C-alpha cells in the first residue's frame, strides 16, 4: 500500500476512534463507574502493558541515552497533561463541545510546525484544516448539554489546554518517530507517563467499585484502553 494512502487511512481511523471515545469515556465518568483520573491510570497502564508486550515480538532497538530525556518530556505533554486535562475537561463539558475544541488541533500543529520545524503551510493543508474545523462548528451548533452540574467554561478550558499540550507533543515526537520504530518510542513514552500520572489518580482508582460493572461498562473500558489509547497512539506516528 502507498505510504501516503496508509497515513491518510491511519488519520481517518484515529478520528473515528476519537469520535466514539467521547461517548464511551463520558458514560464511564458521568455514571460514576470510573472517575476521570482513575480512567487515566487505566488508559496508561493498559497501553503500557500492551505496547511492552507487543515490543517483545519485534526487533529490539538500542536507544541513545540522550533520547530518554526527550521521551520523558514527550510523556509530560503527550500523556500526563494531555490525558489528565482531557478526561477531567470531558467530565465537565459535553462530548460535542470537546470534539469541536479538538478540531483545532491540526491548526495548532500547522502553526507550530511552521515556526519550529519550518514546514511550509500549503493551500491544501489549510483547506483540509478549515473543512475539519467547519464540521466541528456545525456539530456544536446542533448539540446541547442537558446534564445538571456541567461546568462548561472550565471543562472547555481544560480541553483547550489539552489540545495545546497534544500539539506540542506531536511536534516533539516528529524526529523521534523518524529515528525509532513506533513501538520502541511509545512503550517508553507510556512507561514514563504511567509513573507520572499514578500520584494523580491512585486515590480515585482505589475507590472503583468493580463489582458494579455491567458488560457495557467493561466494553467501554476496553474500548477506551485498547482502541482510544493503544490504537490511536500507535497509528498517530504513522
mmCIF file with all atom_site columns, C-alpha atoms in Angstrom, residues 69-198:
data_model
loop_
_atom_site.group_PDB
_atom_site.id
_atom_site.type_symbol
_atom_site.label_atom_id
_atom_site.label_alt_id
_atom_site.label_comp_id
_atom_site.label_asym_id
_atom_site.label_entity_id
_atom_site.label_seq_id
_atom_site.pdbx_PDB_ins_code
_atom_site.Cartn_x
_atom_site.Cartn_y
_atom_site.Cartn_z
_atom_site.occupancy
_atom_site.B_iso_or_equiv
_atom_site.pdbx_formal_charge
_atom_site.auth_seq_id
_atom_site.auth_comp_id
_atom_site.auth_asym_id
_atom_site.auth_atom_id
_atom_site.pdbx_PDB_model_num
ATOM 1   C CA . UNK A 1 69  ? 15.103  12.724 28.282 1.00 0.00 ? 69  UNK A CA 1
ATOM 2   C CA . UNK A 1 70  ? 13.220  13.532 25.079 1.00 0.00 ? 70  UNK A CA 1
ATOM 3   C CA . UNK A 1 71  ? 10.902  10.585 25.770 1.00 0.00 ? 71  UNK A CA 1
ATOM 4   C CA . UNK A 1 72  ? 10.320  11.947 29.264 1.00 0.00 ? 72  UNK A CA 1
ATOM 5   C CA . UNK A 1 73  ? 9.424   15.436 28.006 1.00 0.00 ? 73  UNK A CA 1
ATOM 6   C CA . UNK A 1 74  ? 7.172   13.957 25.319 1.00 0.00 ? 74  UNK A CA 1
ATOM 7   C CA . UNK A 1 75  ? 5.412   11.901 28.001 1.00 0.00 ? 75  UNK A CA 1
ATOM 8   C CA . UNK A 1 76  ? 4.661   15.052 30.005 1.00 0.00 ? 76  UNK A CA 1
ATOM 9   C CA . UNK A 1 77  ? 2.872   16.695 27.077 1.00 0.00 ? 77  UNK A CA 1
ATOM 10  C CA . UNK A 1 78  ? 1.533   13.622 25.266 1.00 0.00 ? 78  UNK A CA 1
ATOM 11  C CA . UNK A 1 79  ? 0.391   11.513 28.215 1.00 0.00 ? 79  UNK A CA 1
ATOM 12  C CA . UNK A 1 80  ? 0.257   13.398 31.513 1.00 0.00 ? 80  UNK A CA 1
ATOM 13  C CA . UNK A 1 81  ? -1.103  16.856 30.661 1.00 0.00 ? 81  UNK A CA 1
ATOM 14  C CA . UNK A 1 82  ? -2.939  15.568 27.613 1.00 0.00 ? 82  UNK A CA 1
ATOM 15  C CA . UNK A 1 83  ? -4.913  12.785 29.297 1.00 0.00 ? 83  UNK A CA 1
ATOM 16  C CA . UNK A 1 84  ? -5.474  14.328 32.731 1.00 0.00 ? 84  UNK A CA 1
ATOM 17  C CA . UNK A 1 85  ? -6.907  17.557 31.349 1.00 0.00 ? 85  UNK A CA 1
ATOM 18  C CA . UNK A 1 86  ? -8.830  15.924 28.512 1.00 0.00 ? 86  UNK A CA 1
ATOM 19  C CA . UNK A 1 87  ? -10.758 13.466 30.673 1.00 0.00 ? 87  UNK A CA 1
ATOM 20  C CA . UNK A 1 88  ? -11.361 15.938 33.504 1.00 0.00 ? 88  UNK A CA 1
ATOM 21  C CA . UNK A 1 89  ? -12.483 18.508 30.944 1.00 0.00 ? 89  UNK A CA 1
ATOM 22  C CA . UNK A 1 90  ? -14.725 15.962 29.217 1.00 0.00 ? 90  UNK A CA 1
ATOM 23  C CA . UNK A 1 91  ? -16.362 15.212 32.564 1.00 0.00 ? 91  UNK A CA 1
ATOM 24  C CA . UNK A 1 92  ? -17.302 18.891 32.919 1.00 0.00 ? 92  UNK A CA 1
ATOM 25  C CA . UNK A 1 93  ? -18.247 19.746 29.347 1.00 0.00 ? 93  UNK A CA 1
ATOM 26  C CA . UNK A 1 94  ? -20.229 17.953 26.636 1.00 0.00 ? 94  UNK A CA 1
ATOM 27  C CA . UNK A 1 95  ? -18.847 15.441 24.122 1.00 0.00 ? 95  UNK A CA 1
ATOM 28  C CA . UNK A 1 96  ? -19.856 17.797 21.303 1.00 0.00 ? 96  UNK A CA 1
ATOM 29  C CA . UNK A 1 97  ? -18.073 20.798 22.833 1.00 0.00 ? 97  UNK A CA 1
ATOM 30  C CA . UNK A 1 98  ? -14.961 18.712 23.446 1.00 0.00 ? 98  UNK A CA 1
ATOM 31  C CA . UNK A 1 99  ? -14.964 17.320 19.908 1.00 0.00 ? 99  UNK A CA 1
ATOM 32  C CA . UNK A 1 100 ? -15.233 20.805 18.430 1.00 0.00 ? 100 UNK A CA 1
ATOM 33  C CA . UNK A 1 101 ? -12.354 22.138 20.504 1.00 0.00 ? 101 UNK A CA 1
ATOM 34  C CA . UNK A 1 102 ? -10.234 19.160 19.472 1.00 0.00 ? 102 UNK A CA 1
ATOM 35  C CA . UNK A 1 103 ? -10.825 20.012 15.796 1.00 0.00 ? 103 UNK A CA 1
ATOM 36  C CA . UNK A 1 104 ? -8.444  22.950 16.196 1.00 0.00 ? 104 UNK A CA 1
ATOM 37  C CA . UNK A 1 105 ? -5.572  20.534 16.925 1.00 0.00 ? 105 UNK A CA 1
ATOM 38  C CA . UNK A 1 106 ? -4.449  20.442 13.254 1.00 0.00 ? 106 UNK A CA 1
ATOM 39  C CA . UNK A 1 107 ? -4.476  24.253 13.211 1.00 0.00 ? 107 UNK A CA 1
ATOM 40  C CA . UNK A 1 108 ? -2.178  24.422 16.238 1.00 0.00 ? 108 UNK A CA 1
ATOM 41  C CA . UNK A 1 109 ? 0.090   21.720 14.800 1.00 0.00 ? 109 UNK A CA 1
ATOM 42  C CA . UNK A 1 110 ? 0.214   23.552 11.467 1.00 0.00 ? 110 UNK A CA 1
ATOM 43  C CA . UNK A 1 111 ? 1.279   26.788 13.161 1.00 0.00 ? 111 UNK A CA 1
ATOM 44  C CA . UNK A 1 112 ? 3.832   25.113 15.450 1.00 0.00 ? 112 UNK A CA 1
ATOM 45  C CA . UNK A 1 113 ? 5.279   23.098 12.543 1.00 0.00 ? 113 UNK A CA 1
ATOM 46  C CA . UNK A 1 114 ? 5.724   26.293 10.571 1.00 0.00 ? 114 UNK A CA 1
ATOM 47  C CA . UNK A 1 115 ? 7.550   28.062 13.401 1.00 0.00 ? 115 UNK A CA 1
ATOM 48  C CA . UNK A 1 116 ? 9.659   25.257 14.867 1.00 0.00 ? 116 UNK A CA 1
ATOM 49  C CA . UNK A 1 117 ? 10.075  22.763 12.021 1.00 0.00 ? 117 UNK A CA 1
ATOM 50  C CA . UNK A 1 118 ? 9.974   25.328 9.198  1.00 0.00 ? 118 UNK A CA 1
ATOM 51  C CA . UNK A 1 119 ? 7.356   23.324 7.327  1.00 0.00 ? 119 UNK A CA 1
ATOM 52  C CA . UNK A 1 120 ? 5.552   25.105 4.521  1.00 0.00 ? 120 UNK A CA 1
ATOM 53  C CA . UNK A 1 121 ? 1.857   25.879 5.012  1.00 0.00 ? 121 UNK A CA 1
ATOM 54  C CA . UNK A 1 122 ? 0.276   24.812 1.727  1.00 0.00 ? 122 UNK A CA 1
ATOM 55  C CA . UNK A 1 123 ? -3.173  25.664 0.406  1.00 0.00 ? 123 UNK A CA 1
ATOM 56  C CA . UNK A 1 124 ? -4.172  22.003 0.581  1.00 0.00 ? 124 UNK A CA 1
ATOM 57  C CA . UNK A 1 125 ? -3.260  21.820 4.275  1.00 0.00 ? 125 UNK A CA 1
ATOM 58  C CA . UNK A 1 126 ? -5.218  24.994 5.019  1.00 0.00 ? 126 UNK A CA 1
ATOM 59  C CA . UNK A 1 127 ? -8.293  23.740 3.148  1.00 0.00 ? 127 UNK A CA 1
ATOM 60  C CA . UNK A 1 128 ? -8.188  20.410 4.978  1.00 0.00 ? 128 UNK A CA 1
ATOM 61  C CA . UNK A 1 129 ? -7.889  22.083 8.371  1.00 0.00 ? 129 UNK A CA 1
ATOM 62  C CA . UNK A 1 130 ? -10.709 24.534 7.622  1.00 0.00 ? 130 UNK A CA 1
ATOM 63  C CA . UNK A 1 131 ? -13.034 21.760 6.446  1.00 0.00 ? 131 UNK A CA 1
ATOM 64  C CA . UNK A 1 132 ? -12.459 19.832 9.668  1.00 0.00 ? 132 UNK A CA 1
ATOM 65  C CA . UNK A 1 133 ? -12.978 22.933 11.771 1.00 0.00 ? 133 UNK A CA 1
ATOM 66  C CA . UNK A 1 134 ? -16.203 23.866 9.949  1.00 0.00 ? 134 UNK A CA 1
ATOM 67  C CA . UNK A 1 135 ? -17.512 20.363 10.515 1.00 0.00 ? 135 UNK A CA 1
ATOM 68  C CA . UNK A 1 136 ? -16.817 20.733 14.215 1.00 0.00 ? 136 UNK A CA 1
ATOM 69  C CA . UNK A 1 137 ? -18.597 24.089 14.356 1.00 0.00 ? 137 UNK A CA 1
ATOM 70  C CA . UNK A 1 138 ? -21.644 22.527 12.691 1.00 0.00 ? 138 UNK A CA 1
ATOM 71  C CA . UNK A 1 139 ? -21.723 19.771 15.298 1.00 0.00 ? 139 UNK A CA 1
ATOM 72  C CA . UNK A 1 140 ? -21.573 22.148 18.238 1.00 0.00 ? 140 UNK A CA 1
ATOM 73  C CA . UNK A 1 141 ? -24.322 24.318 16.751 1.00 0.00 ? 141 UNK A CA 1
ATOM 74  C CA . UNK A 1 142 ? -26.619 21.287 16.710 1.00 0.00 ? 142 UNK A CA 1
ATOM 75  C CA . UNK A 1 143 ? -25.692 19.955 20.153 1.00 0.00 ? 143 UNK A CA 1
ATOM 76  C CA . UNK A 1 144 ? -26.670 20.943 23.692 1.00 0.00 ? 144 UNK A CA 1
ATOM 77  C CA . UNK A 1 145 ? -25.870 19.822 27.226 1.00 0.00 ? 145 UNK A CA 1
ATOM 78  C CA . UNK A 1 146 ? -28.752 18.537 29.346 1.00 0.00 ? 146 UNK A CA 1
ATOM 79  C CA . UNK A 1 147 ? -26.693 17.415 32.330 1.00 0.00 ? 147 UNK A CA 1
ATOM 80  C CA . UNK A 1 148 ? -27.030 19.161 35.663 1.00 0.00 ? 148 UNK A CA 1
ATOM 81  C CA . UNK A 1 149 ? -23.697 20.216 37.095 1.00 0.00 ? 149 UNK A CA 1
ATOM 82  C CA . UNK A 1 150 ? -21.768 20.792 33.883 1.00 0.00 ? 150 UNK A CA 1
ATOM 83  C CA . UNK A 1 151 ? -19.105 23.457 34.290 1.00 0.00 ? 151 UNK A CA 1
ATOM 84  C CA . UNK A 1 152 ? -18.788 24.188 30.599 1.00 0.00 ? 152 UNK A CA 1
ATOM 85  C CA . UNK A 1 153 ? -16.289 27.092 30.754 1.00 0.00 ? 153 UNK A CA 1
ATOM 86  C CA . UNK A 1 154 ? -13.846 25.169 32.962 1.00 0.00 ? 154 UNK A CA 1
ATOM 87  C CA . UNK A 1 155 ? -14.315 21.946 31.018 1.00 0.00 ? 155 UNK A CA 1
ATOM 88  C CA . UNK A 1 156 ? -13.809 23.708 27.694 1.00 0.00 ? 156 UNK A CA 1
ATOM 89  C CA . UNK A 1 157 ? -10.672 25.428 29.018 1.00 0.00 ? 157 UNK A CA 1
ATOM 90  C CA . UNK A 1 158 ? -9.208  22.104 30.150 1.00 0.00 ? 158 UNK A CA 1
ATOM 91  C CA . UNK A 1 159 ? -9.877  20.506 26.780 1.00 0.00 ? 159 UNK A CA 1
ATOM 92  C CA . UNK A 1 160 ? -8.319  23.522 25.041 1.00 0.00 ? 160 UNK A CA 1
ATOM 93  C CA . UNK A 1 161 ? -5.141  23.254 27.142 1.00 0.00 ? 161 UNK A CA 1
ATOM 94  C CA . UNK A 1 162 ? -5.164  19.551 26.317 1.00 0.00 ? 162 UNK A CA 1
ATOM 95  C CA . UNK A 1 163 ? -5.184  20.467 22.615 1.00 0.00 ? 163 UNK A CA 1
ATOM 96  C CA . UNK A 1 164 ? -2.182  22.762 23.064 1.00 0.00 ? 164 UNK A CA 1
ATOM 97  C CA . UNK A 1 165 ? -0.313  20.085 25.012 1.00 0.00 ? 165 UNK A CA 1
ATOM 98  C CA . UNK A 1 166 ? -1.063  17.373 22.457 1.00 0.00 ? 166 UNK A CA 1
ATOM 99  C CA . UNK A 1 167 ? 0.015   19.641 19.598 1.00 0.00 ? 167 UNK A CA 1
ATOM 100 C CA . UNK A 1 168 ? 3.342   20.281 21.330 1.00 0.00 ? 168 UNK A CA 1
ATOM 101 C CA . UNK A 1 169 ? 3.705   16.515 21.781 1.00 0.00 ? 169 UNK A CA 1
ATOM 102 C CA . UNK A 1 170 ? 3.202   15.906 18.049 1.00 0.00 ? 170 UNK A CA 1
ATOM 103 C CA . UNK A 1 171 ? 5.928   18.450 17.244 1.00 0.00 ? 171 UNK A CA 1
ATOM 104 C CA . UNK A 1 172 ? 8.297   16.933 19.815 1.00 0.00 ? 172 UNK A CA 1
ATOM 105 C CA . UNK A 1 173 ? 7.992   13.381 18.506 1.00 0.00 ? 173 UNK A CA 1
ATOM 106 C CA . UNK A 1 174 ? 8.466   14.048 14.787 1.00 0.00 ? 174 UNK A CA 1
ATOM 107 C CA . UNK A 1 175 ? 12.214  13.458 14.813 1.00 0.00 ? 175 UNK A CA 1
ATOM 108 C CA . UNK A 1 176 ? 11.939  10.600 17.308 1.00 0.00 ? 176 UNK A CA 1
ATOM 109 C CA . UNK A 1 177 ? 9.386   8.708  15.217 1.00 0.00 ? 177 UNK A CA 1
ATOM 110 C CA . UNK A 1 178 ? 11.670  9.002  12.198 1.00 0.00 ? 178 UNK A CA 1
ATOM 111 C CA . UNK A 1 179 ? 14.501  7.573  14.257 1.00 0.00 ? 179 UNK A CA 1
ATOM 112 C CA . UNK A 1 180 ? 12.755  4.720  16.102 1.00 0.00 ? 180 UNK A CA 1
ATOM 113 C CA . UNK A 1 181 ? 10.015  2.192  15.417 1.00 0.00 ? 181 UNK A CA 1
ATOM 114 C CA . UNK A 1 182 ? 6.648   3.381  16.831 1.00 0.00 ? 182 UNK A CA 1
ATOM 115 C CA . UNK A 1 183 ? 6.574   0.565  19.413 1.00 0.00 ? 183 UNK A CA 1
ATOM 116 C CA . UNK A 1 184 ? 10.064  1.422  20.644 1.00 0.00 ? 184 UNK A CA 1
ATOM 117 C CA . UNK A 1 185 ? 9.198   5.058  21.137 1.00 0.00 ? 185 UNK A CA 1
ATOM 118 C CA . UNK A 1 186 ? 5.677   4.663  22.534 1.00 0.00 ? 186 UNK A CA 1
ATOM 119 C CA . UNK A 1 187 ? 6.459   1.898  25.027 1.00 0.00 ? 187 UNK A CA 1
ATOM 120 C CA . UNK A 1 188 ? 8.913   4.233  26.766 1.00 0.00 ? 188 UNK A CA 1
ATOM 121 C CA . UNK A 1 189 ? 6.534   7.169  26.418 1.00 0.00 ? 189 UNK A CA 1
ATOM 122 C CA . UNK A 1 190 ? 3.819   5.298  28.315 1.00 0.00 ? 190 UNK A CA 1
ATOM 123 C CA . UNK A 1 191 ? 6.161   3.811  30.890 1.00 0.00 ? 191 UNK A CA 1
ATOM 124 C CA . UNK A 1 192 ? 7.351   7.290  31.862 1.00 0.00 ? 192 UNK A CA 1
ATOM 125 C CA . UNK A 1 193 ? 3.778   8.566  31.675 1.00 0.00 ? 193 UNK A CA 1
ATOM 126 C CA . UNK A 1 194 ? 2.440   5.835  33.965 1.00 0.00 ? 194 UNK A CA 1
ATOM 127 C CA . UNK A 1 195 ? 4.697   6.762  36.861 1.00 0.00 ? 195 UNK A CA 1
ATOM 128 C CA . UNK A 1 196 ? 3.816   10.438 36.417 1.00 0.00 ? 196 UNK A CA 1
ATOM 129 C CA . UNK A 1 197 ? 0.011   10.001 36.349 1.00 0.00 ? 197 UNK A CA 1
ATOM 130 C CA . UNK A 1 198 ? -0.047  7.475  39.199 1.00 0.00 ? 198 UNK A CA 1
#
